[in-house]
Amino acid sequence: MKRLLVTLALAMIAVPSFAAIQYDFMLKNTSDDAARPSSDMTGRAIIDGFRSRVEFLSGNLYPPNTYVISADSTGRLYFVDPAKQWYTEINTAGIASALGASNIKIDNLKADLVTLPDHAKIAGIDTDHYRIAISYDITVSIKSIPVKQHVETEIETWTTMQFGDLAQSFLTRGGHTGNAELDRLLETETAKVAGFPLRQLVTTRTKYDVPARTKLDRPSSRTMTRETWVTRIRETTPEPAAFSIPVAYRRADQPDLPRSATQTLTFDPGTK
């Protein structure tokens, strides 16, 4: 569950250039791999500078009525479950560093950006339509055995500059992994298209080159699709409490904290 939460947070949390915004969105994942069943969700996000809150409203991807908040540009995320009255903290900067330290090798990276002529209206806003085709070879070690994968990703994005230029990934806040090849791939996926994405369709086709001598249970290929679609968006003035953890909530990894150690996290500038 924690890995899934991090994945969504990295995909959904963005940084606006000026006004705070609130938007409702849907997300759907599909795959031709039986080990990865389809999943979906609807959510609502508030983005105010480096502060953000993403609520999971419905679907089978995350428990409904849970939410994630971010405090600043440090990469710390707080996942909150009101039903259990607990929260947990994840340091995405640490995750980025761990990725950089892992034995991942990227070769033959190619990318092609095409600007398409249509300007579809999404959530009542005219958009610019882009398509990015990316291909590369990635080598990772599974049980100490190097496995090479050829990846082809097509990203169709419909964006608007009405709300400024927003980064598409939490990792683009300067949280580089330290692996030059991996950082170049992340930048290729996120830096080529300006504006806030109101709709995005990502199709990833992966071909696996598994050594014949191994017994790794891997398909020879996999196609995965992720679609996100903003259904409503507007500027807003959020209440400070939207980015706070209720004082009575406990850390999930410290269930026996004494009452005096439980604090309200306001995330306001200058708050410690």
Short mmCIF file of N, CA, C and O in Angstrom, two decimals, residues 36-89:
data_model
loop_
_atom_site.label_atom_id
_atom_site.label_comp_id
_atom_site.label_asym_id
_atom_site.label_seq_id
_atom_site.Cartn_x
_atom_site.Cartn_y
_atom_site.Cartn_z
N ARG A 36 -1.38 -7.58 -12.57
CA ARG A 36 -1.63 -6.18 -12.27
C ARG A 36 -3.04 -5.83 -12.71
O ARG A 36 -3.24 -5.34 -13.82
N PRO A 37 -4.03 -6.10 -11.91
CA PRO A 37 -5.42 -5.84 -12.31
C PRO A 37 -5.68 -4.35 -12.47
O PRO A 37 -4.96 -3.51 -11.93
N SER A 38 -6.73 -4.04 -13.22
CA SER A 38 -7.10 -2.65 -13.44
C SER A 38 -7.50 -2.00 -12.12
O SER A 38 -7.99 -2.65 -11.20
N SER A 39 -7.26 -0.69 -12.03
CA SER A 39 -7.63 0.05 -10.84
C SER A 39 -8.09 1.44 -11.25
O SER A 39 -7.77 1.93 -12.33
N ASP A 40 -8.88 2.07 -10.37
CA ASP A 40 -9.37 3.40 -10.68
C ASP A 40 -9.64 4.16 -9.39
O ASP A 40 -9.72 3.57 -8.31
N MET A 41 -9.80 5.46 -9.52
CA MET A 41 -10.12 6.28 -8.36
C MET A 41 -10.59 7.64 -8.85
O MET A 41 -10.34 8.05 -9.98
N THR A 42 -11.29 8.36 -7.98
CA THR A 42 -11.56 9.78 -8.17
C THR A 42 -10.99 10.51 -6.97
O THR A 42 -10.88 9.95 -5.86
N GLY A 43 -10.60 11.75 -7.18
CA GLY A 43 -9.99 12.49 -6.10
C GLY A 43 -10.20 13.98 -6.25
O GLY A 43 -10.73 14.47 -7.25
N ARG A 44 -9.77 14.70 -5.22
CA ARG A 44 -9.83 16.17 -5.22
C ARG A 44 -8.51 16.68 -4.67
O ARG A 44 -8.03 16.20 -3.63
N ALA A 45 -7.93 17.66 -5.35
CA ALA A 45 -6.64 18.19 -4.95
C ALA A 45 -6.72 19.69 -4.73
O ALA A 45 -7.44 20.40 -5.44
N ILE A 46 -5.98 20.17 -3.74
CA ILE A 46 -5.77 21.60 -3.52
C ILE A 46 -4.27 21.84 -3.59
O ILE A 46 -3.49 21.18 -2.89
N ILE A 47 -3.86 22.77 -4.45
CA ILE A 47 -2.46 23.07 -4.62
C ILE A 47 -2.24 24.55 -4.31
O ILE A 47 -2.84 25.42 -4.93
N ASP A 48 -1.40 24.84 -3.32
CA ASP A 48 -1.14 26.21 -2.89
C ASP A 48 0.35 26.37 -2.68
O ASP A 48 0.88 26.10 -1.60
N GLY A 49 1.05 26.83 -3.71
CA GLY A 49 2.51 26.91 -3.63
C GLY A 49 3.09 25.53 -3.43
O GLY A 49 2.77 24.59 -4.16
N PHE A 50 3.92 25.38 -2.39
CA PHE A 50 4.50 24.07 -2.10
C PHE A 50 3.60 23.23 -1.19
O PHE A 50 3.92 22.09 -0.89
N ARG A 51 2.50 23.81 -0.74
CA ARG A 51 1.55 23.05 0.07
C ARG A 51 0.52 22.40 -0.84
O ARG A 51 0.06 23.00 -1.81
N SER A 52 0.16 21.19 -0.53
CA SER A 52 -0.85 20.51 -1.35
C SER A 52 -1.58 19.46 -0.52
O SER A 52 -1.08 18.97 0.50
N ARG A 53 -2.78 19.13 -0.99
CA ARG A 53 -3.61 18.12 -0.35
C ARG A 53 -4.34 17.37 -1.45
O ARG A 53 -4.97 17.98 -2.32
N VAL A 54 -4.24 16.05 -1.44
CA VAL A 54 -4.93 15.20 -2.40
C VAL A 54 -5.82 14.24 -1.63
O VAL A 54 -5.33 13.44 -0.83
N GLU A 55 -7.13 14.32 -1.85
CA GLU A 55 -8.09 13.47 -1.18
C GLU A 55 -8.52 12.34 -2.12
O GLU A 55 -8.80 12.58 -3.29
N PHE A 56 -8.59 11.12 -1.59
CA PHE A 56 -9.04 9.97 -2.36
C PHE A 56 -10.52 9.75 -2.05
O PHE A 56 -10.88 9.37 -0.94
N LEU A 57 -11.37 10.01 -3.04
CA LEU A 57 -12.81 10.04 -2.80
C LEU A 57 -13.49 8.71 -3.04
O LEU A 57 -14.38 8.30 -2.28
N SER A 58 -13.12 8.00 -4.12
CA SER A 58 -13.77 6.73 -4.44
C SER A 58 -12.83 5.89 -5.30
O SER A 58 -11.79 6.36 -5.75
N GLY A 59 -13.25 4.64 -5.55
CA GLY A 59 -12.45 3.75 -6.38
C GLY A 59 -11.79 2.65 -5.58
O GLY A 59 -11.92 2.59 -4.35
N ASN A 60 -11.05 1.79 -6.26
CA ASN A 60 -10.42 0.64 -5.61
C ASN A 60 -8.91 0.77 -5.48
O ASN A 60 -8.23 -0.18 -5.12
N LEU A 61 -8.39 1.94 -5.79
CA LEU A 61 -6.93 2.12 -5.73
C LEU A 61 -6.45 2.46 -4.33
O LEU A 61 -5.42 1.98 -3.87
N TYR A 62 -7.19 3.30 -3.62
CA TYR A 62 -6.85 3.71 -2.26
C TYR A 62 -8.10 3.71 -1.40
O TYR A 62 -9.21 3.85 -1.91
N PRO A 63 -7.96 3.60 -0.10
CA PRO A 63 -9.14 3.66 0.78
C PRO A 63 -9.83 5.02 0.64
O PRO A 63 -9.20 6.06 0.81
N PRO A 64 -11.11 5.03 0.32
CA PRO A 64 -11.83 6.31 0.22
C PRO A 64 -11.75 7.09 1.52
O PRO A 64 -11.70 6.51 2.61
N ASN A 65 -11.71 8.41 1.38
CA ASN A 65 -11.70 9.37 2.49
C ASN A 65 -10.34 9.48 3.17
O ASN A 65 -10.22 10.18 4.18
N THR A 66 -9.32 8.81 2.67
CA THR A 66 -7.97 9.08 3.13
C THR A 66 -7.40 10.21 2.27
O THR A 66 -7.95 10.54 1.22
N TYR A 67 -6.28 10.78 2.71
CA TYR A 67 -5.71 11.88 1.94
C TYR A 67 -4.22 12.00 2.22
O TYR A 67 -3.69 11.43 3.18
N VAL A 68 -3.53 12.75 1.35
CA VAL A 68 -2.10 13.00 1.50
C VAL A 68 -1.88 14.50 1.46
O VAL A 68 -2.50 15.21 0.67
N ILE A 69 -1.01 15.01 2.32
CA ILE A 69 -0.67 16.42 2.33
C ILE A 69 0.84 16.58 2.25
O ILE A 69 1.60 15.72 2.70
N SER A 70 1.28 17.67 1.66
CA SER A 70 2.70 18.00 1.60
C SER A 70 2.92 19.36 2.23
O SER A 70 2.05 20.24 2.15
N ALA A 71 4.08 19.53 2.84
CA ALA A 71 4.33 20.73 3.62
C ALA A 71 5.12 21.78 2.86
O ALA A 71 4.84 22.97 2.95
N ASP A 72 6.12 21.36 2.13
CA ASP A 72 7.07 22.30 1.56
C ASP A 72 7.81 21.61 0.43
O ASP A 72 7.33 20.61 -0.11
N SER A 73 8.97 22.13 0.10
CA SER A 73 9.74 21.58 -1.02
C SER A 73 10.73 20.51 -0.59
O SER A 73 11.57 20.09 -1.40
N THR A 74 10.64 20.04 0.65
CA THR A 74 11.62 19.07 1.14
C THR A 74 11.35 17.65 0.67
O THR A 74 12.20 16.78 0.82
N GLY A 75 10.14 17.40 0.16
CA GLY A 75 9.81 16.06 -0.30
C GLY A 75 9.14 15.20 0.74
O GLY A 75 8.98 14.00 0.54
N ARG A 76 8.71 15.78 1.86
CA ARG A 76 8.01 15.01 2.89
C ARG A 76 6.51 14.98 2.60
O ARG A 76 5.89 16.02 2.36
N LEU A 77 5.93 13.79 2.63
CA LEU A 77 4.50 13.60 2.42
C LEU A 77 3.90 12.96 3.66
O LEU A 77 4.53 12.11 4.29
N TYR A 78 2.67 13.36 3.99
CA TYR A 78 1.97 12.79 5.14
C TYR A 78 0.67 12.18 4.65
O TYR A 78 -0.19 12.88 4.11
N PHE A 79 0.54 10.87 4.80
CA PHE A 79 -0.66 10.15 4.42
C PHE A 79 -1.54 9.97 5.65
O PHE A 79 -1.08 9.45 6.67
N VAL A 80 -2.78 10.40 5.55
CA VAL A 80 -3.65 10.49 6.71
C VAL A 80 -4.89 9.62 6.51
O VAL A 80 -5.52 9.65 5.45
N ASP A 81 -5.23 8.84 7.53
CA ASP A 81 -6.42 7.99 7.52
C ASP A 81 -7.33 8.44 8.67
O ASP A 81 -7.11 8.09 9.83
N PRO A 82 -8.38 9.24 8.36
CA PRO A 82 -9.26 9.72 9.43
C PRO A 82 -10.00 8.60 10.16
O PRO A 82 -10.27 8.72 11.35
N ALA A 83 -10.32 7.51 9.44
CA ALA A 83 -11.06 6.42 10.09
C ALA A 83 -10.23 5.79 11.21
O ALA A 83 -10.77 5.42 12.26
N LYS A 84 -8.93 5.66 11.02
CA LYS A 84 -8.05 5.07 12.03
C LYS A 84 -7.37 6.13 12.90
O LYS A 84 -6.67 5.79 13.85
N GLN A 85 -7.54 7.39 12.49
CA GLN A 85 -6.94 8.51 13.20
C GLN A 85 -5.42 8.36 13.34
O GLN A 85 -4.85 8.52 14.41
N TRP A 86 -4.80 7.99 12.23
CA TRP A 86 -3.34 7.95 12.21
C TRP A 86 -2.81 8.53 10.92
O TRP A 86 -3.53 8.74 9.96
N TYR A 87 -1.50 8.81 10.93
CA TYR A 87 -0.83 9.30 9.73
C TYR A 87 0.54 8.65 9.65
O TYR A 87 1.08 8.14 10.64
N THR A 88 1.10 8.68 8.46
CA THR A 88 2.46 8.17 8.27
C THR A 88 3.21 9.12 7.36
O THR A 88 2.62 9.78 6.51
N GLU A 89 4.49 9.22 7.56
CA GLU A 89 5.33 10.16 6.81
C GLU A 89 6.24 9.40 5.85
O GLU A 89 6.81 8.37 6.21
#
